[in-house]
PDB file of C-alpha atoms and ligand atoms in Angstrom:
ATOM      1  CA  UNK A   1      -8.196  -6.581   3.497  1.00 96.00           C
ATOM      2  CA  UNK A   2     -11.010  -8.779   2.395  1.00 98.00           C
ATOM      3  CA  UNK A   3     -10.048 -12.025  -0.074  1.00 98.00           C
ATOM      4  CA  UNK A   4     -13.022 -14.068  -1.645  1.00 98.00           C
ATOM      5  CA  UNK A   5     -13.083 -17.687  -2.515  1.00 98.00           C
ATOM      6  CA  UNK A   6     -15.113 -18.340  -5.849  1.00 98.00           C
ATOM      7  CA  UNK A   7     -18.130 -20.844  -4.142  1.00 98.00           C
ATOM      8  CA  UNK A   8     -19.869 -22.745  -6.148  1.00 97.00           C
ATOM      9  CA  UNK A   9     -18.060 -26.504  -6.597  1.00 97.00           C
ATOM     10  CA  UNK A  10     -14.996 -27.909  -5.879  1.00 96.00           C
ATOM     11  CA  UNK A  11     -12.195 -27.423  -2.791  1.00 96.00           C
ATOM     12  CA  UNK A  12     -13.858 -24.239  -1.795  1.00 98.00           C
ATOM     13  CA  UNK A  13     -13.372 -24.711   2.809  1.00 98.00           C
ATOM     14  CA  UNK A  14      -9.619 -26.206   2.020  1.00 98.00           C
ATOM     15  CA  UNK A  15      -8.999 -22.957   0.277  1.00 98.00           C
ATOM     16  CA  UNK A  16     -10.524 -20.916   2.729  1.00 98.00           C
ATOM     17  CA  UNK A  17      -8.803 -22.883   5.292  1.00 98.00           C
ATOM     18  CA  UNK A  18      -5.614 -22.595   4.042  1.00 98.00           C
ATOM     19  CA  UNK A  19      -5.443 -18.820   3.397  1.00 98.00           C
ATOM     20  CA  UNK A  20      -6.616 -18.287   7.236  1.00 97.00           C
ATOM     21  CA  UNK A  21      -3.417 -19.635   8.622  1.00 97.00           C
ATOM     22  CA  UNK A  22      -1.535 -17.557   6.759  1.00 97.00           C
ATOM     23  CA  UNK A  23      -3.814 -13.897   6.308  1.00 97.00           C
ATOM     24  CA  UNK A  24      -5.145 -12.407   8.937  1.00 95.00           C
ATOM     25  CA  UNK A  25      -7.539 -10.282   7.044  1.00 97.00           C
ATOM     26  CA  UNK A  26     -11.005 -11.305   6.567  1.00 97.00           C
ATOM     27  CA  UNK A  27     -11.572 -14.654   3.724  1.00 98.00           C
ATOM     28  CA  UNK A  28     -15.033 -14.293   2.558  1.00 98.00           C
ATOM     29  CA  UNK A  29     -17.341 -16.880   0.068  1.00 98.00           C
ATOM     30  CA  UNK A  30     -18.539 -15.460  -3.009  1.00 98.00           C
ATOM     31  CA  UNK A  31     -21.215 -17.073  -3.788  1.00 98.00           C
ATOM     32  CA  UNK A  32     -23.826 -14.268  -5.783  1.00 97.00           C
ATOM     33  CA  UNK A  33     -23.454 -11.554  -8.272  1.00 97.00           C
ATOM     34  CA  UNK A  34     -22.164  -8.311  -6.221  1.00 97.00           C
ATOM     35  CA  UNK A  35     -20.149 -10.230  -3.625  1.00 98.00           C
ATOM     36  CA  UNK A  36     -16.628 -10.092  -5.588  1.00 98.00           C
ATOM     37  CA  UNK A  37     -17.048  -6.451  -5.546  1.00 97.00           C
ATOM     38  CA  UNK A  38     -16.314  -6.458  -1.905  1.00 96.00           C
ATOM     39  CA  UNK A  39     -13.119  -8.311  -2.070  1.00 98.00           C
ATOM     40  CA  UNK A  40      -9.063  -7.281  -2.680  1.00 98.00           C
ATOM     41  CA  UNK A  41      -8.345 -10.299  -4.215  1.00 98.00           C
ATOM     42  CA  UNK A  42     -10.237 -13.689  -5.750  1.00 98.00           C
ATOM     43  CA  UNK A  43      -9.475 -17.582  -5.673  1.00 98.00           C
ATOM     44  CA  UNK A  44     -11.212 -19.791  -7.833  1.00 98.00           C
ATOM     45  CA  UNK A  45     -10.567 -23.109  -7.059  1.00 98.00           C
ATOM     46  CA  UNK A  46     -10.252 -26.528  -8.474  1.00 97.00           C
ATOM     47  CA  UNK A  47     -13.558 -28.955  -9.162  1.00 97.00           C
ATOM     48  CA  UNK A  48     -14.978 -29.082 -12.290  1.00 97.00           C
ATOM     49  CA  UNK A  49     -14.456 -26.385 -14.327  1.00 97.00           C
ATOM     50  CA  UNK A  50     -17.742 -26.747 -16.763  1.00 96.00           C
ATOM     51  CA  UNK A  51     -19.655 -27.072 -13.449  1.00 97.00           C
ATOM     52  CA  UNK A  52     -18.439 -23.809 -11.860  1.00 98.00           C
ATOM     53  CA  UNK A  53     -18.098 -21.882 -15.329  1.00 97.00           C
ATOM     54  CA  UNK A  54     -21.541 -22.593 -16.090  1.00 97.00           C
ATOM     55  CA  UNK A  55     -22.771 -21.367 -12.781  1.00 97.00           C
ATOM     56  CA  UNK A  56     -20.973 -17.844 -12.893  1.00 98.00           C
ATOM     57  CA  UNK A  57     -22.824 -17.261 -16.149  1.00 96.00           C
ATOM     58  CA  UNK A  58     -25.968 -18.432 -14.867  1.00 96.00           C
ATOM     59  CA  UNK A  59     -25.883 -16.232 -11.515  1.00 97.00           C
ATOM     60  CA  UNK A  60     -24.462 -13.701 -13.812  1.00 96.00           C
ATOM     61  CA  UNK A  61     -21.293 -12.947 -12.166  1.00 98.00           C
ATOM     62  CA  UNK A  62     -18.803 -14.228 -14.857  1.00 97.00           C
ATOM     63  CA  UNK A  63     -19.179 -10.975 -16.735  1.00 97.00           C
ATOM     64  CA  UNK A  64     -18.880  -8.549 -13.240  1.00 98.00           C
ATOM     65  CA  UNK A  65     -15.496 -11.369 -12.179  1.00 98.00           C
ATOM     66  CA  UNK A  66     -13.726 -10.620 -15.848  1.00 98.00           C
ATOM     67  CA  UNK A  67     -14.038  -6.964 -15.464  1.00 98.00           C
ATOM     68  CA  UNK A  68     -12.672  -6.819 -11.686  1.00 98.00           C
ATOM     69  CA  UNK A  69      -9.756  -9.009 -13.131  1.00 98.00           C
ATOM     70  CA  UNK A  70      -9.375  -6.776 -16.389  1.00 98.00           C
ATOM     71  CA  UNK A  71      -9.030  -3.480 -13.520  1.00 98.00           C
ATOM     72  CA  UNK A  72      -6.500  -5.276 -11.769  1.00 98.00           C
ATOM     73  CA  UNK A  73      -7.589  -7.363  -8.919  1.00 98.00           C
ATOM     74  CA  UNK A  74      -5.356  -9.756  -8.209  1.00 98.00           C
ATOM     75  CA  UNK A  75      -6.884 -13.063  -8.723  1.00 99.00           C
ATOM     76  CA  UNK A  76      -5.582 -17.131  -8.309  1.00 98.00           C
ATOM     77  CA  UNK A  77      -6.710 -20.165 -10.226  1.00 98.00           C
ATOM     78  CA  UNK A  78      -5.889 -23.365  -9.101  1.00 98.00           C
ATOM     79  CA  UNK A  79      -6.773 -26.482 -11.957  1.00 98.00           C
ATOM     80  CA  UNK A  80     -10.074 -26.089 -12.671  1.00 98.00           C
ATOM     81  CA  UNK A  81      -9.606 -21.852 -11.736  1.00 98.00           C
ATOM     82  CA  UNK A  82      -6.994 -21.942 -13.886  1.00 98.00           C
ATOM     83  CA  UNK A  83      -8.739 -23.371 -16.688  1.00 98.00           C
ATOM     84  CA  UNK A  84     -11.291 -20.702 -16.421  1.00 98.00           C
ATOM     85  CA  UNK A  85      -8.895 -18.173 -16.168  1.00 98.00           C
ATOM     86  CA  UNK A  86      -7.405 -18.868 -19.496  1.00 98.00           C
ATOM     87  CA  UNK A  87      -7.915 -17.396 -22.650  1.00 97.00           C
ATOM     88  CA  UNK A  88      -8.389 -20.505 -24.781  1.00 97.00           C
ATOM     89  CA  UNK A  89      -8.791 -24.662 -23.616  1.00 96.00           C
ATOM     90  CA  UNK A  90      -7.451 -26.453 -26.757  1.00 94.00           C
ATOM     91  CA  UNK A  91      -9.693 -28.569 -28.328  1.00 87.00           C
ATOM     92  CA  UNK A  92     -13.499 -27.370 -27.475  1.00 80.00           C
ATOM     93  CA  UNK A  93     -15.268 -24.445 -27.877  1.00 84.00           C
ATOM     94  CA  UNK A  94     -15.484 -23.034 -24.343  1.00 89.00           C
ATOM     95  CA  UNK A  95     -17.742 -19.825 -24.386  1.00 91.00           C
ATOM     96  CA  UNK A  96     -17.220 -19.340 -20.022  1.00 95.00           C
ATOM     97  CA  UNK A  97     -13.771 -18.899 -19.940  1.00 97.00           C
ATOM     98  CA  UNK A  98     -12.598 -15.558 -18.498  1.00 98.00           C
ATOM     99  CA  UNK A  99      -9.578 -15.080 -20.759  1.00 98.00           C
ATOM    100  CA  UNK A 100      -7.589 -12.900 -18.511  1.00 98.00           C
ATOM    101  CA  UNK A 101      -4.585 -15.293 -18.250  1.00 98.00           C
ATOM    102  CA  UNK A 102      -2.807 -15.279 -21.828  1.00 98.00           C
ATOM    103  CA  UNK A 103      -2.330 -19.532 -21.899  1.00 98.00           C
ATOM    104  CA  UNK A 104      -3.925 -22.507 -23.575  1.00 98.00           C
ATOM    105  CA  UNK A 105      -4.513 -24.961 -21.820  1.00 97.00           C
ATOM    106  CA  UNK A 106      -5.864 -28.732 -22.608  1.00 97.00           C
ATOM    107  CA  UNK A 107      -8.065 -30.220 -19.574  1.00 96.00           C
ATOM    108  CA  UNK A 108      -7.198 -33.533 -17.883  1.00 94.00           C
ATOM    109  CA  UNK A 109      -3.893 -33.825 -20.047  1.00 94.00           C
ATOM    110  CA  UNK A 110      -2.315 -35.457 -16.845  1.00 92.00           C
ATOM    111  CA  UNK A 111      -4.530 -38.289 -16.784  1.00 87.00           C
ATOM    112  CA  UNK A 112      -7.437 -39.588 -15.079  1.00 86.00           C
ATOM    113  CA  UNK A 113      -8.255 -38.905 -11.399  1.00 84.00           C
ATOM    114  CA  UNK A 114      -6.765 -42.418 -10.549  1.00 84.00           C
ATOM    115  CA  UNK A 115      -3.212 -40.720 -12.252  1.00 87.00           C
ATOM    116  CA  UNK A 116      -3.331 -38.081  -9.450  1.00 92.00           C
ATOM    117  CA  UNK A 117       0.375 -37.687  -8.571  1.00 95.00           C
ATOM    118  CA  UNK A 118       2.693 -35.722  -6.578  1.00 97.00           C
ATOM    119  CA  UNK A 119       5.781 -34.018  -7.473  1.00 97.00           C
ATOM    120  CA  UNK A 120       8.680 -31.340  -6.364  1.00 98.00           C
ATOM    121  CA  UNK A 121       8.734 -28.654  -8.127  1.00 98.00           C
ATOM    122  CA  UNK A 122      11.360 -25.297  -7.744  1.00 97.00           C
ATOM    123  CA  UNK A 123      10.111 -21.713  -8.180  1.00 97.00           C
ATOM    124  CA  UNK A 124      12.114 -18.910  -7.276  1.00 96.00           C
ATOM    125  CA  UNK A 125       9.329 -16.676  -6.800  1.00 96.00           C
ATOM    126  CA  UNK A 126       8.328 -18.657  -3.096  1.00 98.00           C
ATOM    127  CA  UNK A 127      12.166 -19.302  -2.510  1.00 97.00           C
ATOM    128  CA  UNK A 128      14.749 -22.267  -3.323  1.00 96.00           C
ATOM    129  CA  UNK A 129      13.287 -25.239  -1.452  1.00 97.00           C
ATOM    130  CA  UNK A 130      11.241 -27.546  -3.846  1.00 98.00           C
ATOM    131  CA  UNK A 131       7.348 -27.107  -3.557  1.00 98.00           C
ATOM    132  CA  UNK A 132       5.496 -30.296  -3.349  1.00 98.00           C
ATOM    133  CA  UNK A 133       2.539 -30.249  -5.598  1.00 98.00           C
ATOM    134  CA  UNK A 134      -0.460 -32.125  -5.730  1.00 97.00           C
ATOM    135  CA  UNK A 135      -2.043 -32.826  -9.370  1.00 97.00           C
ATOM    136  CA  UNK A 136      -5.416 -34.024  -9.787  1.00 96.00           C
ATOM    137  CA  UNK A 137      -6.942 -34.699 -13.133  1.00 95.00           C
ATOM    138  CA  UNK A 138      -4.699 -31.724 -14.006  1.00 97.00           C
ATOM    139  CA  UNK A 139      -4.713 -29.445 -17.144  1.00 97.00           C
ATOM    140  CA  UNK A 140      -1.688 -28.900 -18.715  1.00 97.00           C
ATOM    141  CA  UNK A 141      -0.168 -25.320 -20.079  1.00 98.00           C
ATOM    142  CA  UNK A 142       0.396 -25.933 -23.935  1.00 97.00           C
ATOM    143  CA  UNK A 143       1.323 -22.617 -24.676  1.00 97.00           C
ATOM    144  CA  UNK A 144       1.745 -18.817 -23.087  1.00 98.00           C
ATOM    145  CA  UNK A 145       1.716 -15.502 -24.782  1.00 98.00           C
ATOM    146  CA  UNK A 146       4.524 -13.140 -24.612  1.00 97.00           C
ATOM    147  CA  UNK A 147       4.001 -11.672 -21.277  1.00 96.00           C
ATOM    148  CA  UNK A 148       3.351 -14.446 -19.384  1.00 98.00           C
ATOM    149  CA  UNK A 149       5.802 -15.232 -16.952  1.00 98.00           C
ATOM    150  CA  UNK A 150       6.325 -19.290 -15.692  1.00 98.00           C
ATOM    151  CA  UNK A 151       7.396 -19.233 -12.175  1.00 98.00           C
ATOM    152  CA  UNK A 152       7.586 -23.220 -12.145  1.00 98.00           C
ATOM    153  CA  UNK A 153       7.643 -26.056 -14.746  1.00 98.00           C
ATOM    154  CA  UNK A 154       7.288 -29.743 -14.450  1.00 97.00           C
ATOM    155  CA  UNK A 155       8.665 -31.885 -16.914  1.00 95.00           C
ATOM    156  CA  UNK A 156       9.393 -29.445 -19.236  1.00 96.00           C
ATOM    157  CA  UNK A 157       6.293 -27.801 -19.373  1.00 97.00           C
ATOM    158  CA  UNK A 158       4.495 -24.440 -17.447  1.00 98.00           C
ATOM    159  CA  UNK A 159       2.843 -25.307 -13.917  1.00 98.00           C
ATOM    160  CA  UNK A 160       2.607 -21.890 -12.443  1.00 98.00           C
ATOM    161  CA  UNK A 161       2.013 -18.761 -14.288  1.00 98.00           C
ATOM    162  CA  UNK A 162       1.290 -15.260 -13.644  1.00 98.00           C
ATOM    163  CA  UNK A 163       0.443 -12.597 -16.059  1.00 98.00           C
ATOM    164  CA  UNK A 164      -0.043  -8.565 -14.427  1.00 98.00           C
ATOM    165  CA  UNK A 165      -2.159  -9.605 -11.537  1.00 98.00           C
ATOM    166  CA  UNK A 166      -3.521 -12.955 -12.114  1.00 98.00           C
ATOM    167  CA  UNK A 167      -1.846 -16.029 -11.024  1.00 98.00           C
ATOM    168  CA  UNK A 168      -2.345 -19.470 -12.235  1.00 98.00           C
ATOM    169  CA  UNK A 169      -1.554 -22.761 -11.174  1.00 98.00           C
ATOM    170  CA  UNK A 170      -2.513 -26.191 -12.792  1.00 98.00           C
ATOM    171  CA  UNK A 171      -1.862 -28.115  -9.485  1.00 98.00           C
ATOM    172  CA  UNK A 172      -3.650 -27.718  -5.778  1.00 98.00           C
ATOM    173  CA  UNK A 173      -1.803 -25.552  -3.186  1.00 98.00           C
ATOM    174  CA  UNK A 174      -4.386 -25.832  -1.175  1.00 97.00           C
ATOM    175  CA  UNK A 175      -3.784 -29.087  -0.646  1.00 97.00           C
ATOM    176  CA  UNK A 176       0.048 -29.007   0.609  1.00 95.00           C
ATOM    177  CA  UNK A 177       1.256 -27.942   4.058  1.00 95.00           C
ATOM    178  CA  UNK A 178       3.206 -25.900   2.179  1.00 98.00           C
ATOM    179  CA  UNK A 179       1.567 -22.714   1.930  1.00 98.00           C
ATOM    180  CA  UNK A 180       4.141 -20.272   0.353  1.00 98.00           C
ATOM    181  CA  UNK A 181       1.958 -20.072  -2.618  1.00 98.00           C
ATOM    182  CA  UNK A 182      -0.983 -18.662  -0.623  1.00 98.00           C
ATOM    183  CA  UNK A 183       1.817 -15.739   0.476  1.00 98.00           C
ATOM    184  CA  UNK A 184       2.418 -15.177  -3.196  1.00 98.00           C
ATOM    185  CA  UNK A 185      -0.784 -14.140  -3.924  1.00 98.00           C
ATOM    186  CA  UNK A 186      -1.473 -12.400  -0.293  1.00 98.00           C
ATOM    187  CA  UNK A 187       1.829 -10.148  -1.706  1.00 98.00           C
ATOM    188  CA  UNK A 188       0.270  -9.756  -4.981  1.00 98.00           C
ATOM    189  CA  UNK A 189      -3.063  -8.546  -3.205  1.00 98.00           C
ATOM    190  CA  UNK A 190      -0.970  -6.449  -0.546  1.00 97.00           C
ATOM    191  CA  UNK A 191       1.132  -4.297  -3.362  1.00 96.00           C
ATOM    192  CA  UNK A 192      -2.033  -3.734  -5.813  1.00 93.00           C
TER     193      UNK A 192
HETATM  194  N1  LIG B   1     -10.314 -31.704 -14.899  1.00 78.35           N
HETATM  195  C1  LIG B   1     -11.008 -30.650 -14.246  1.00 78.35           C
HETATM  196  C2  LIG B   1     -11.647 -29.690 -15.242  1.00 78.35           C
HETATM  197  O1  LIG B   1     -11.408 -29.792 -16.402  1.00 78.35           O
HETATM  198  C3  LIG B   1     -10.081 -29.895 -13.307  1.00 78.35           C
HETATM  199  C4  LIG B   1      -9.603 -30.806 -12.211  1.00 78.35           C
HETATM  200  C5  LIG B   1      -9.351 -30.110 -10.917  1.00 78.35           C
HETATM  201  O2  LIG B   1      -9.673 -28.939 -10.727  1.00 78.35           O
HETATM  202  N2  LIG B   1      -8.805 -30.857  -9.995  1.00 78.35           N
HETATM  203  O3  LIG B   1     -12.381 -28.849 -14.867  1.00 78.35           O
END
């Protein structure tokens, strides 16, 4: 099994380091049109989400990326992923989005990079202890469709999604020791 890491901006090696302690299948950049193609499941990861939008419509791989995820391939967006994963970002016009992942979301709704923060959150989807998550300039979930089911809130409001085979999460897992969120998604990728 082959999983690709979206590489254009943002935590793209801590990603990639993370899922090689835990998969011992082959974690490959995708950097240029053609390359997802290769791959049995996608991260996009957190940066800037204009920035790396921008570029997979440029290099014209948004369009080949929405139609892998439409198939099925499982795919994970973490902050900025998730944001581009979403169908709709409240308050702009946003014309790169990928809209498989039935949410709105509103960007940097947590605050300002110095209101990064840490918190515990429970999910019984990676088991009973509390995950410790790291939030950085974070987008919050306003709202889900029917369909969409939230495997962990904080403070009342969705932090992990998943909808069919896409998986979305506003905070970094790739950033915690923790890396029961990376199985998650290696399950997803494994039963699809
Ligand atoms: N605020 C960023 C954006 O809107 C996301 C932040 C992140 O990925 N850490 O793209």
């Amino acid at each position: 099994m082959r999983l690709g890491v979206i590489s254009i901006q943002g935590n793209v090696s801590e990603h990639i380091d993370a899922f090689r302690k835990v998969f011992d299948g082959e974690v490959m950049r995708v950097q240029n049109r053609g390359d997802a193609r290769c791959c049995d499941g996608l991260v996009i990861p957190g940066g800037e989400s204009t920035t790396i939008g921008k570029a997979l419509e440029m290099k014209g791989m948004r369009d080949e990326i929405k139609k892998l995820g439409e198939d099925g391939t499982p795919m994970m967006g973490t902050c900025a992923g998730l944001i581009l994963l979403s169908k709709e970002v409240y308050g702009g016009e946003r014309s790169d989005l990928l809209g498989l992942l039935g949410v709105t979301i509103e960007r940097n709704a947590y605050g300002r990079q110095r209101e990064s923060f840490e918190a515990e959150i429970c999910a019984d989807s990676i088991g009973k202890a509390p995950f410790n998550a790291v939030f950085i300039r974070a987008p919050l979930i306003r709202g889900v469709d029917n369909g969409v089911k939230v495997l962990a809130e904080y403070d009342g409001r969705p932090v992990a999604v998943r909808e069919k085979n896409i998986l979305g999460l506003s905070f970094h897992p790739e950033l915690s020791e923790d890396l029961r969120f990376q199985k998650l998604f290696l399950e997803m990728v494994e039963s699809s």
